C-alpha positions as a Markdown table, in Angstrom:
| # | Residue | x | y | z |
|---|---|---|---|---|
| 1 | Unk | 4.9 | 10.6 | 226.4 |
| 2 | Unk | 6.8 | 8.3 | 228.6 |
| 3 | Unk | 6.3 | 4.7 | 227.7 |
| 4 | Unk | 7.2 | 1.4 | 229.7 |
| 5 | Unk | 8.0 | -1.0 | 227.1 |
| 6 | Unk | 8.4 | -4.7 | 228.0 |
| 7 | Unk | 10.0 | -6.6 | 226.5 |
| 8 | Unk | 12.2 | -3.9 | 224.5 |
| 9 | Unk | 15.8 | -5.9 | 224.2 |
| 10 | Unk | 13.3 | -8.7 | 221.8 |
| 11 | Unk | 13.2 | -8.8 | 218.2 |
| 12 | Unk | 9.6 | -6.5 | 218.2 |
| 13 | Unk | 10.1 | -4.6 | 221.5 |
| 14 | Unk | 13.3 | -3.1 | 220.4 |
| 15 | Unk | 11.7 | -2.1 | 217.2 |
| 16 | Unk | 9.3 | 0.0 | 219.2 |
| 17 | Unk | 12.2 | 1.4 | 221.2 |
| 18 | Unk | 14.5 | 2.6 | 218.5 |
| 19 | Unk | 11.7 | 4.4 | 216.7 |
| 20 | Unk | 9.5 | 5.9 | 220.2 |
| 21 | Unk | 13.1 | 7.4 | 221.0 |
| 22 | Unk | 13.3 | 8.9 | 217.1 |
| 23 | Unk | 9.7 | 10.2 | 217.6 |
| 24 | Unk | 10.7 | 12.0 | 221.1 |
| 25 | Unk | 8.9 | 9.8 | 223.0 |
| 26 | Unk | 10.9 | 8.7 | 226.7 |
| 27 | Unk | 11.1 | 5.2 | 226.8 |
| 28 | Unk | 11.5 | 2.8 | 230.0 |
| 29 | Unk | 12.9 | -0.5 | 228.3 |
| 30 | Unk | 12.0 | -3.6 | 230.6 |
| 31 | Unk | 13.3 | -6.5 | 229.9 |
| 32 | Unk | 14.5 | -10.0 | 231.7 |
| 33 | Unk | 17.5 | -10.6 | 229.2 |
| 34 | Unk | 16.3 | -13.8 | 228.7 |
| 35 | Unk | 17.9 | -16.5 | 225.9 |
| 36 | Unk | 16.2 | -14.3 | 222.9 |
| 37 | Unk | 16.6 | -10.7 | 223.7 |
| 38 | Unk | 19.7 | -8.6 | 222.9 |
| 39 | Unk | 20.8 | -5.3 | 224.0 |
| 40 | Unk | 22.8 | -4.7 | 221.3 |
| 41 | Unk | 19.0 | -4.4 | 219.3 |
| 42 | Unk | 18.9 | -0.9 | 221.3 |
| 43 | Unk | 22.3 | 0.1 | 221.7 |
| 44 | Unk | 21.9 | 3.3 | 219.0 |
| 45 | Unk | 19.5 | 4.8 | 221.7 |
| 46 | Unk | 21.7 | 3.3 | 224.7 |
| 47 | Unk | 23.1 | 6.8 | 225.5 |
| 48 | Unk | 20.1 | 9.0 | 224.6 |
| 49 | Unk | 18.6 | 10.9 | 227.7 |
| 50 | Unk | 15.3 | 9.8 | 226.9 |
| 51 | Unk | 16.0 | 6.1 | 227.1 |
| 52 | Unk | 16.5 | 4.1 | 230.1 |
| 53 | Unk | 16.6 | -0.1 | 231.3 |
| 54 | Unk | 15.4 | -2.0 | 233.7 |
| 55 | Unk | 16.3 | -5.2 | 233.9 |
| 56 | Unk | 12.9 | -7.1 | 235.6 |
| 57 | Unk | 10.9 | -10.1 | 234.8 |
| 58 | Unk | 6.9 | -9.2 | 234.4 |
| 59 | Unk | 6.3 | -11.9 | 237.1 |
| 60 | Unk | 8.3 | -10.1 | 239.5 |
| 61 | Unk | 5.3 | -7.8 | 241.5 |
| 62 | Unk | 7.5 | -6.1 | 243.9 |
| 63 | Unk | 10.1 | -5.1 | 240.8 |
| 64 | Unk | 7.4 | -3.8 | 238.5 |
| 65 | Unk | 5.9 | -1.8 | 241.4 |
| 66 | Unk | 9.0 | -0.2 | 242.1 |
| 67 | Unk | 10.1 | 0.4 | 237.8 |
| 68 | Unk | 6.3 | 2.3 | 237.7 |
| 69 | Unk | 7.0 | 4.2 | 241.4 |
| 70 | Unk | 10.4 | 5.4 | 240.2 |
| 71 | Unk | 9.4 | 6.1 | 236.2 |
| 72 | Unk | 5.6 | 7.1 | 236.5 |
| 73 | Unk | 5.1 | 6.3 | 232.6 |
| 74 | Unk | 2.2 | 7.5 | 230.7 |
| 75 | Unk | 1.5 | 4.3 | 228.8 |
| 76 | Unk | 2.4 | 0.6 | 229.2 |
| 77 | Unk | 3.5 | -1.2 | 225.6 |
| 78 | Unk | 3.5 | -5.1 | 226.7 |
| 79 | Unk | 5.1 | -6.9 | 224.6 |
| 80 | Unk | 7.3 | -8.8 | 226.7 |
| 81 | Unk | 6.2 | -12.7 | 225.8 |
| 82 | Unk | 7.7 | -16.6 | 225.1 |
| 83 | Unk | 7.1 | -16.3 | 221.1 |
| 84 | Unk | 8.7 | -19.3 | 219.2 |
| 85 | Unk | 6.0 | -22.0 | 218.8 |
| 86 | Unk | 8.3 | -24.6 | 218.4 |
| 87 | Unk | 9.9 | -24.2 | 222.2 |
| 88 | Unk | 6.4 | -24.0 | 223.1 |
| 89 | Unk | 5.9 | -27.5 | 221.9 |
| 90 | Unk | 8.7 | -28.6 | 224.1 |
| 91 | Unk | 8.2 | -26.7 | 226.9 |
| 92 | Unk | 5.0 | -25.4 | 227.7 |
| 93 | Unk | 5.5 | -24.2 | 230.7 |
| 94 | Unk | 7.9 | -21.2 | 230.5 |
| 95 | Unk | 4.7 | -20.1 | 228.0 |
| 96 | Unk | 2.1 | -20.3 | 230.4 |
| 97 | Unk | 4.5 | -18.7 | 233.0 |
| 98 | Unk | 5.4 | -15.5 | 231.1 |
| 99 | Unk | 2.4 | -15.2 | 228.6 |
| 100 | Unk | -0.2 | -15.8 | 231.4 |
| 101 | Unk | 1.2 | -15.0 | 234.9 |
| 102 | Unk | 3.7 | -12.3 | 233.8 |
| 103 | Unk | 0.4 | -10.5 | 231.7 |
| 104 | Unk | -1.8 | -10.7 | 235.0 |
| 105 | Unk | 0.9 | -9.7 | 237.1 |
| 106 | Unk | 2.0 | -6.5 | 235.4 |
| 107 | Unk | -1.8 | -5.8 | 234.3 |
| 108 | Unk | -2.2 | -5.8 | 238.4 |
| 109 | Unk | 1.0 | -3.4 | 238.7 |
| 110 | Unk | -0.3 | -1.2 | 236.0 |
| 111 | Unk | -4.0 | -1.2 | 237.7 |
| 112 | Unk | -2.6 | -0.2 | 241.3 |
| 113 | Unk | 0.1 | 2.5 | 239.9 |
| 114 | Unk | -3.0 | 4.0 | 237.5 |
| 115 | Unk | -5.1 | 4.1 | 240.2 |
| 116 | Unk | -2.8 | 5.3 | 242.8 |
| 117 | Unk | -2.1 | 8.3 | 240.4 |
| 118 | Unk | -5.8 | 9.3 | 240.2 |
| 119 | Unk | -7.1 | 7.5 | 237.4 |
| 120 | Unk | -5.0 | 9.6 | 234.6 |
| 121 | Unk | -7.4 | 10.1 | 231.4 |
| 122 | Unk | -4.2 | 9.9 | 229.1 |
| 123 | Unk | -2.9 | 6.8 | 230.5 |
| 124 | Unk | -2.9 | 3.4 | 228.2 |
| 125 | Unk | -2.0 | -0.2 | 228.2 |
| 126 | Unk | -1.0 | -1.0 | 224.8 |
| 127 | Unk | -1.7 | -5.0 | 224.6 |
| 128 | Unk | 0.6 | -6.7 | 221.3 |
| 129 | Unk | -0.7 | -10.0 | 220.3 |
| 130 | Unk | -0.6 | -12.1 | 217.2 |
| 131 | Unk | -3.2 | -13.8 | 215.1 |
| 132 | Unk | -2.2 | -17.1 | 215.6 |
| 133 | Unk | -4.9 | -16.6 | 218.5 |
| 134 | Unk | -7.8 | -17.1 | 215.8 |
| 135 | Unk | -6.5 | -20.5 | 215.0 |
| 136 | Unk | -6.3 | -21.3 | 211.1 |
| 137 | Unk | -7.9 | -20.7 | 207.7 |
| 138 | Unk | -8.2 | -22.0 | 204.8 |
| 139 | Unk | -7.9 | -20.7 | 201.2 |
| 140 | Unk | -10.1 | -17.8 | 201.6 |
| 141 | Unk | -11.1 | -15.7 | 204.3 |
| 142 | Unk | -8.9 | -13.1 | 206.3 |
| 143 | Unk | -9.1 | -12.5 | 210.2 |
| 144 | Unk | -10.6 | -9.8 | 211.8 |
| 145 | Unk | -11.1 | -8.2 | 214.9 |
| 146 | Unk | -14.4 | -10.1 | 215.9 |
| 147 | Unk | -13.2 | -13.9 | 214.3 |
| 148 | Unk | -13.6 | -16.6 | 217.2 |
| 149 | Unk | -10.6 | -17.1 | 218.7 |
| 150 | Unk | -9.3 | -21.0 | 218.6 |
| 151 | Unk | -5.8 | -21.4 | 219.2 |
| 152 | Unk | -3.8 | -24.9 | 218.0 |
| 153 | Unk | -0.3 | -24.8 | 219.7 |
| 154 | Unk | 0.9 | -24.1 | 223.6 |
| 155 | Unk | 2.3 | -20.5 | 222.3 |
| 156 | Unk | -1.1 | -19.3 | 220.9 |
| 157 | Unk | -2.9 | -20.7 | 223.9 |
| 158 | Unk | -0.9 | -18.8 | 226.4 |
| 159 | Unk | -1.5 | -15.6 | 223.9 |
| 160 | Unk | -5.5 | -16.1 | 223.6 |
| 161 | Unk | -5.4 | -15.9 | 227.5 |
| 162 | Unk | -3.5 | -13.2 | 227.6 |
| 163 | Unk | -5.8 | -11.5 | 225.4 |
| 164 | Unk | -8.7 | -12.3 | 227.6 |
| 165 | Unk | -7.2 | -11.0 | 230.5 |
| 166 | Unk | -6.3 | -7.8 | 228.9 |
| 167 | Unk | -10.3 | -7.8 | 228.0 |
| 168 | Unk | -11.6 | -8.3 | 231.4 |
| 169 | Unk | -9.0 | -5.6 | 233.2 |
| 170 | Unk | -10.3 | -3.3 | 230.8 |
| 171 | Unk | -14.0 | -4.2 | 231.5 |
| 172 | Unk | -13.9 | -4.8 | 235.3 |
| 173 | Unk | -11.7 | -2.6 | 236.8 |
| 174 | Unk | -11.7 | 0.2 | 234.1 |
| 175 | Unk | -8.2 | -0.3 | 233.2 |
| 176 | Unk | -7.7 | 2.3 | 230.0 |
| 177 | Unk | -6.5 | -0.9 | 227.8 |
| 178 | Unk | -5.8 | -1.0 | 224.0 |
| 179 | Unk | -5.1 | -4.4 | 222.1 |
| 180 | Unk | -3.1 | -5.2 | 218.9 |
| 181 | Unk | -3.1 | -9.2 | 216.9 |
| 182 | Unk | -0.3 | -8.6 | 214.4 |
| 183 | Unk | 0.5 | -11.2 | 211.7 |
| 184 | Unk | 4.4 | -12.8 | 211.2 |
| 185 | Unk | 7.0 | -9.9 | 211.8 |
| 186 | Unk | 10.5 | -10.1 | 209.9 |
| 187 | Unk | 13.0 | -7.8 | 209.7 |
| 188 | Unk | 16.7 | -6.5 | 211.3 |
| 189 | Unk | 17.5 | -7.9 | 214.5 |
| 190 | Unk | 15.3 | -10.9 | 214.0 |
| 191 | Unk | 16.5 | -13.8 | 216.7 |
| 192 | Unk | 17.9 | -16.8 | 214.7 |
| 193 | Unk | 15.7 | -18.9 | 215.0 |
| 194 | Unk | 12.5 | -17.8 | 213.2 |
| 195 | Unk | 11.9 | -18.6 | 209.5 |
| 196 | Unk | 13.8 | -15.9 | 208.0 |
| 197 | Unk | 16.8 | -15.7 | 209.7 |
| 198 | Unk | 17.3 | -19.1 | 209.7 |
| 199 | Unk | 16.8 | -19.5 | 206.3 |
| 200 | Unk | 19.4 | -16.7 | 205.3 |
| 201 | Unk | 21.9 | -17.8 | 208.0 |
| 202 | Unk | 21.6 | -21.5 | 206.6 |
| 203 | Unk | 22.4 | -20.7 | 203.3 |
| 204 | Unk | 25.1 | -18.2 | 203.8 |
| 205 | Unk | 26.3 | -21.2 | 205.8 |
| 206 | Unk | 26.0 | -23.7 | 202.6 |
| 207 | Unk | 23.6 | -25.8 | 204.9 |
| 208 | Unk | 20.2 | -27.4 | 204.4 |
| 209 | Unk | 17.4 | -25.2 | 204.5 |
| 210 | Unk | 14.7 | -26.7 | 206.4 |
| 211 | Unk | 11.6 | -26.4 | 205.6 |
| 212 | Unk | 8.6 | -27.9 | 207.5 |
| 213 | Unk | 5.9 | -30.1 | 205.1 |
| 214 | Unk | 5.6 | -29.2 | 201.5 |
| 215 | Unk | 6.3 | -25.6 | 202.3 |
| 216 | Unk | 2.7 | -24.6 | 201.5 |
| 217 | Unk | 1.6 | -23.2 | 204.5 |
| 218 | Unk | 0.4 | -19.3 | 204.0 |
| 219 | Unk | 1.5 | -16.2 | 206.3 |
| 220 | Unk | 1.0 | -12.9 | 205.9 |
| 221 | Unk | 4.5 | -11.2 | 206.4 |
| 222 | Unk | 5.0 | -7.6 | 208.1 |
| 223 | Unk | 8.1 | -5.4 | 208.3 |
| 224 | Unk | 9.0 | -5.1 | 211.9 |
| 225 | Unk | 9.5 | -1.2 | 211.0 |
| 226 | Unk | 6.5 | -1.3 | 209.6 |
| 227 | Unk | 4.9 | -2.7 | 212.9 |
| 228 | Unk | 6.3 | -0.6 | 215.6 |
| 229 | Unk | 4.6 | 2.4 | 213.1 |
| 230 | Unk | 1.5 | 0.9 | 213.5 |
| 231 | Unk | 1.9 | 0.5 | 217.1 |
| 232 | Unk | 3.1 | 4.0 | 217.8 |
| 233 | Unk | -0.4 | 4.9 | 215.9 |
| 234 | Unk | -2.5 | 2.7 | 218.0 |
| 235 | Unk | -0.9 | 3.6 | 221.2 |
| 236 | Unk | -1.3 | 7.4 | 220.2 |
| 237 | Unk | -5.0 | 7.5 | 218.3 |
| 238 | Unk | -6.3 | 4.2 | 218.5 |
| 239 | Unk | -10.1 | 4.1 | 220.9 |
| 240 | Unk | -9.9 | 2.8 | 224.2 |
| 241 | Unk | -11.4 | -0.8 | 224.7 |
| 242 | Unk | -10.7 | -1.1 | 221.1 |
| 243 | Unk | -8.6 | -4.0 | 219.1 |
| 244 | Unk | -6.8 | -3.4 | 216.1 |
| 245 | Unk | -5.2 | -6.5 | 213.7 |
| 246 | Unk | -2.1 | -5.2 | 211.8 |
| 247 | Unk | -1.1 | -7.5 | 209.1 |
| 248 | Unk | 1.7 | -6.4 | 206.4 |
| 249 | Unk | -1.0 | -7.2 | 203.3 |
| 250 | Unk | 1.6 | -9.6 | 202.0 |
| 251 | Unk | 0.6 | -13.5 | 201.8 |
| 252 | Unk | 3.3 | -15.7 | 201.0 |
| 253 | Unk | 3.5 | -19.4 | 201.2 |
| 254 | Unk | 6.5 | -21.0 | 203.3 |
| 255 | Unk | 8.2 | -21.8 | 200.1 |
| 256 | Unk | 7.7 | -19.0 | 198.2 |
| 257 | Unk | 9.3 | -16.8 | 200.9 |
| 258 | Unk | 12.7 | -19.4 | 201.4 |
| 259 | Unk | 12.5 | -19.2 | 197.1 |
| 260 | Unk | 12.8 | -15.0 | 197.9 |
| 261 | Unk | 15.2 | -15.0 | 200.3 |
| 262 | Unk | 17.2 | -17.6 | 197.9 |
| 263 | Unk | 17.1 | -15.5 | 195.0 |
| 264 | Unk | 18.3 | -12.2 | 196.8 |
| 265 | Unk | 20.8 | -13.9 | 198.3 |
| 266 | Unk | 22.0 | -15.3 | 194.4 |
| 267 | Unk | 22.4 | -12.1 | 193.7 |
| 268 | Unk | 24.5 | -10.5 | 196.8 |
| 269 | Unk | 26.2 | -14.0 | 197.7 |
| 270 | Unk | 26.8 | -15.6 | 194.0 |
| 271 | Unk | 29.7 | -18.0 | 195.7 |
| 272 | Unk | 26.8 | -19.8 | 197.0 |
| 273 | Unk | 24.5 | -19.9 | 194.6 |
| 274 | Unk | 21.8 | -21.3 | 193.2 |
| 275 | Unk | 21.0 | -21.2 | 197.1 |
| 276 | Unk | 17.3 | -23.1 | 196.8 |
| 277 | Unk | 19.3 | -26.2 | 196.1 |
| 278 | Unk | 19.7 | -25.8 | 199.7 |
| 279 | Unk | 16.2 | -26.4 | 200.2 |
| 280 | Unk | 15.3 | -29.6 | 202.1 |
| 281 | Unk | 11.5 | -30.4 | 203.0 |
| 282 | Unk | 11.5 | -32.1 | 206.4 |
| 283 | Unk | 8.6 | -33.4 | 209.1 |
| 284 | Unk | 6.1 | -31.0 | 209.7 |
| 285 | Unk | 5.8 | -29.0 | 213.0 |
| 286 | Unk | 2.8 | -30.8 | 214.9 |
| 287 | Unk | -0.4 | -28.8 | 214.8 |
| 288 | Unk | 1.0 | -26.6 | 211.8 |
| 289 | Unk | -1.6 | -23.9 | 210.7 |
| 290 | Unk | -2.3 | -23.9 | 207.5 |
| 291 | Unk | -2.6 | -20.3 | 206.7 |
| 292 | Unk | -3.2 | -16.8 | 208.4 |
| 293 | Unk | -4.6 | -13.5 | 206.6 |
| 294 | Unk | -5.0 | -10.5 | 208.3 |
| 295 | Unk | -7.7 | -8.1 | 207.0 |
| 296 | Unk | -6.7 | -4.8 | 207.5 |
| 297 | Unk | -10.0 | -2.4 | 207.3 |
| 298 | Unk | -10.1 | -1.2 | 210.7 |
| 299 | Unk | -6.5 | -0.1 | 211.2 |
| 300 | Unk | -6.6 | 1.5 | 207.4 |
| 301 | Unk | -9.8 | 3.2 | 208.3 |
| 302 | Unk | -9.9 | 4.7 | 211.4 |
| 303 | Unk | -6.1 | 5.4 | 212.3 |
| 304 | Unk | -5.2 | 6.2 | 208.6 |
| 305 | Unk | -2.4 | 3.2 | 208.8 |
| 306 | Unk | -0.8 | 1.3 | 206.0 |
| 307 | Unk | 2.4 | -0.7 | 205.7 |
| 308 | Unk | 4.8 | 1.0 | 203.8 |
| 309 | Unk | 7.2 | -1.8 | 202.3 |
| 310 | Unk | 5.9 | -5.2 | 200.1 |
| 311 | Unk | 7.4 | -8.1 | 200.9 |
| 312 | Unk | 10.1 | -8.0 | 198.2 |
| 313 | Unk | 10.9 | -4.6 | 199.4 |
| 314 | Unk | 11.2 | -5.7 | 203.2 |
| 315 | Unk | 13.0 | -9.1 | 202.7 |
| 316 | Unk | 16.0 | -6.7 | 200.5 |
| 317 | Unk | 16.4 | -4.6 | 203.4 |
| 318 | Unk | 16.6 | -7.7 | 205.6 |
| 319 | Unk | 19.0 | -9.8 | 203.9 |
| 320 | Unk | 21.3 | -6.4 | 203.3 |
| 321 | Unk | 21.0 | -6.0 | 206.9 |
| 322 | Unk | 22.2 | -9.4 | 207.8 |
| 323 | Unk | 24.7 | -9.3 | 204.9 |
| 324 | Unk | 25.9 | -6.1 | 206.8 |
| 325 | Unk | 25.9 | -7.4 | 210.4 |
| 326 | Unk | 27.2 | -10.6 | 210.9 |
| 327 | Unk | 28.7 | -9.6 | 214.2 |
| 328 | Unk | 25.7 | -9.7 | 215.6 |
| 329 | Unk | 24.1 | -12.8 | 214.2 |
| 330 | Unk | 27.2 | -14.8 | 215.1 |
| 331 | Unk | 27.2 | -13.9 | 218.7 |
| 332 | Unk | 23.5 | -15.0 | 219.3 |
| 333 | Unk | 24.1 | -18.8 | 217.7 |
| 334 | Unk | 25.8 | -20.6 | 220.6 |
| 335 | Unk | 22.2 | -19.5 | 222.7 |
| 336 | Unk | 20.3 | -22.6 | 223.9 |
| 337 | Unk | 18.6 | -24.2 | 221.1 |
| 338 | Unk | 19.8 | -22.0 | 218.1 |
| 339 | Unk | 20.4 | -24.0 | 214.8 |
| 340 | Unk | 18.7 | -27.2 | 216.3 |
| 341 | Unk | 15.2 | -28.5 | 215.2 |
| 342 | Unk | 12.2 | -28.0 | 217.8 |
| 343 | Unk | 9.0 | -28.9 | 218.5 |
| 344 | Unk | 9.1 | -31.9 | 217.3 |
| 345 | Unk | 6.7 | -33.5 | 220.3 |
């Protein structure tokens, strides 16, 4: 297949990249190069023949028209999107912009190029999501594919619309669409300033680790290798009209996760250690959801998917990794807003 990935220089979107171009797949990488994308994330498939960029923002009409005239993909796999709820919090608008405007825009590009080539059975559009559109839960209970949606911050907002959109393309115009709500990703080539990174580059650094509250707040962590499997496996099996939640089946409290990260990094970094010294508990982000579980049935059942690493297993490989490639880190943290605390309101 030949797939138009947006978003595909970001933290998720290259994820998809690397492993569509492992899998044989051609892959059309389109991307703005805004503050958090990187080329460097794709630069091991740079020079294969069945990769190629396009440097276009999804709310430019007349640039995605001409990216599907000159490609002619087979499938769309959007994932282009503003993602850090903090900035979302300060600035709302680039959300709405990109999240809302840039999804109708290129769901109107796909619809004209799909129908233009005659309606194509085989052709998709992949919808990735997150399930901080259901809003939050509480001790018990997990998501799933028919909870209410009731999004809390600016960022999920923009993403529940999104979703809609997606919905209604696929139910008024026939649009062949497919969506996915994935829970927290982490992993290699993770932007620095998400929970994870920042909490291994702050303690490499012999900083404060900050974390928000008491720490108590509950995600449900997935590999980013893991998700760009489960999205190759929706794209290529998953039933048209259909949504799919992908959660890592790993639940893990704020704190317990920064303790982890601590701990490996004890044991690869000693000169800093004990590193949860580091550990400072400041003002909580406004709105802060108290926990997200993703139940997994449908995925599990009908596409045969499962992650393949546990937490302790993924957050090894991701310290290693950024243990291994501080060249890359380093060059991202003079970008706007790295290091500093947002959303603060």
């Amino acid at each position: 297949m030949k797939l138009l990935v947006t978003g595909g220089a970001g933290f998720i979107g290259s994820a998809v990249v690397r492993l569509a171009v492992a899998q044989g797949h051609s892959v059309v990488n389109l991307d703005a190069l805004t503050y958090a994308a990187c080329l460097e994330n794709v630069a091991n498939v740079a020079d294969s023949p069945l990769y190629a960029f396009e440097q276009a923002d999804i709310c430019d009409r007349a640039a995605l028209d001409r990216v599907f005239a000159d490609h002619q993909p087979d499938a769309v796999m959007h994932l282009a999107a503003e993602s850090h709820v903090d900035r979302s919090i300060d600035g709302p608008g680039a959300f709405i912009q990109t999240n809302i405007t840039g999804t109708y825009t290129l769901l109107e590009a796909a619809r004209a190029y799909w129908q233009g080539a005659g309606k194509p059975d085989g052709f998709r559009f992949h919808h990735i999501s997150t399930d901080e559109v259901f809003g939050s839960l509480g001790p018990t209970g997990q998501f799933t594919e028919d909870t209410p949606y009731d999004p809390r911050s600016p960022y999920s907002a923009s993403k529940a619309a999104s979703d809609h959109l997606v919905r209604a393309w696929g139910e008024t115009y026939g649009l062949p669409v497919i969506m996915t709500n994935c829970s927290n990703n982490y992993g290699p080539f993770h932007f620095p300033e998400k929970l994870v990174p920042v909490v291994i580059l702050k303690a490499l650094a012999g900083q404060p680790i900050p974390v928000y509250g008491d720490g108590a707040n509950v995600r449900d962590w997935l590999f980013v290798e893991d998700h760009a499997d489960a999205l190759l496996t929706v794209l290529t099996k998953g039933a048209l009209g259909r949504s799919y939640n992908i959660g890592g089946e790993n639940e893990v409290s704020n704190l317990e996760l920064v303790k982890m990260i601590c701990a490996l990094l004890d044991d690869r970094h000693p000169s800093g250690a004990p590193h949860a010294d580091l550990i400072t508990f400041v003002t909580d982000r406004p709105g802060h959801d108290q926990r997200y579980a993703i139940d997994p049935t449908r995925i599990r059942t009908e596409l045969n998917w499962k992650p393949s690493v546990t937490v302790e297993e993924g957050l090894a490989r991701t310290v290693d990794w950024y243990l291994a490639n501080e060249d890359w880190w380093r060059a991202l943290q003079n970008r706007h807003g790295v290091g500093e605390r947002l959303g603060k309101a």
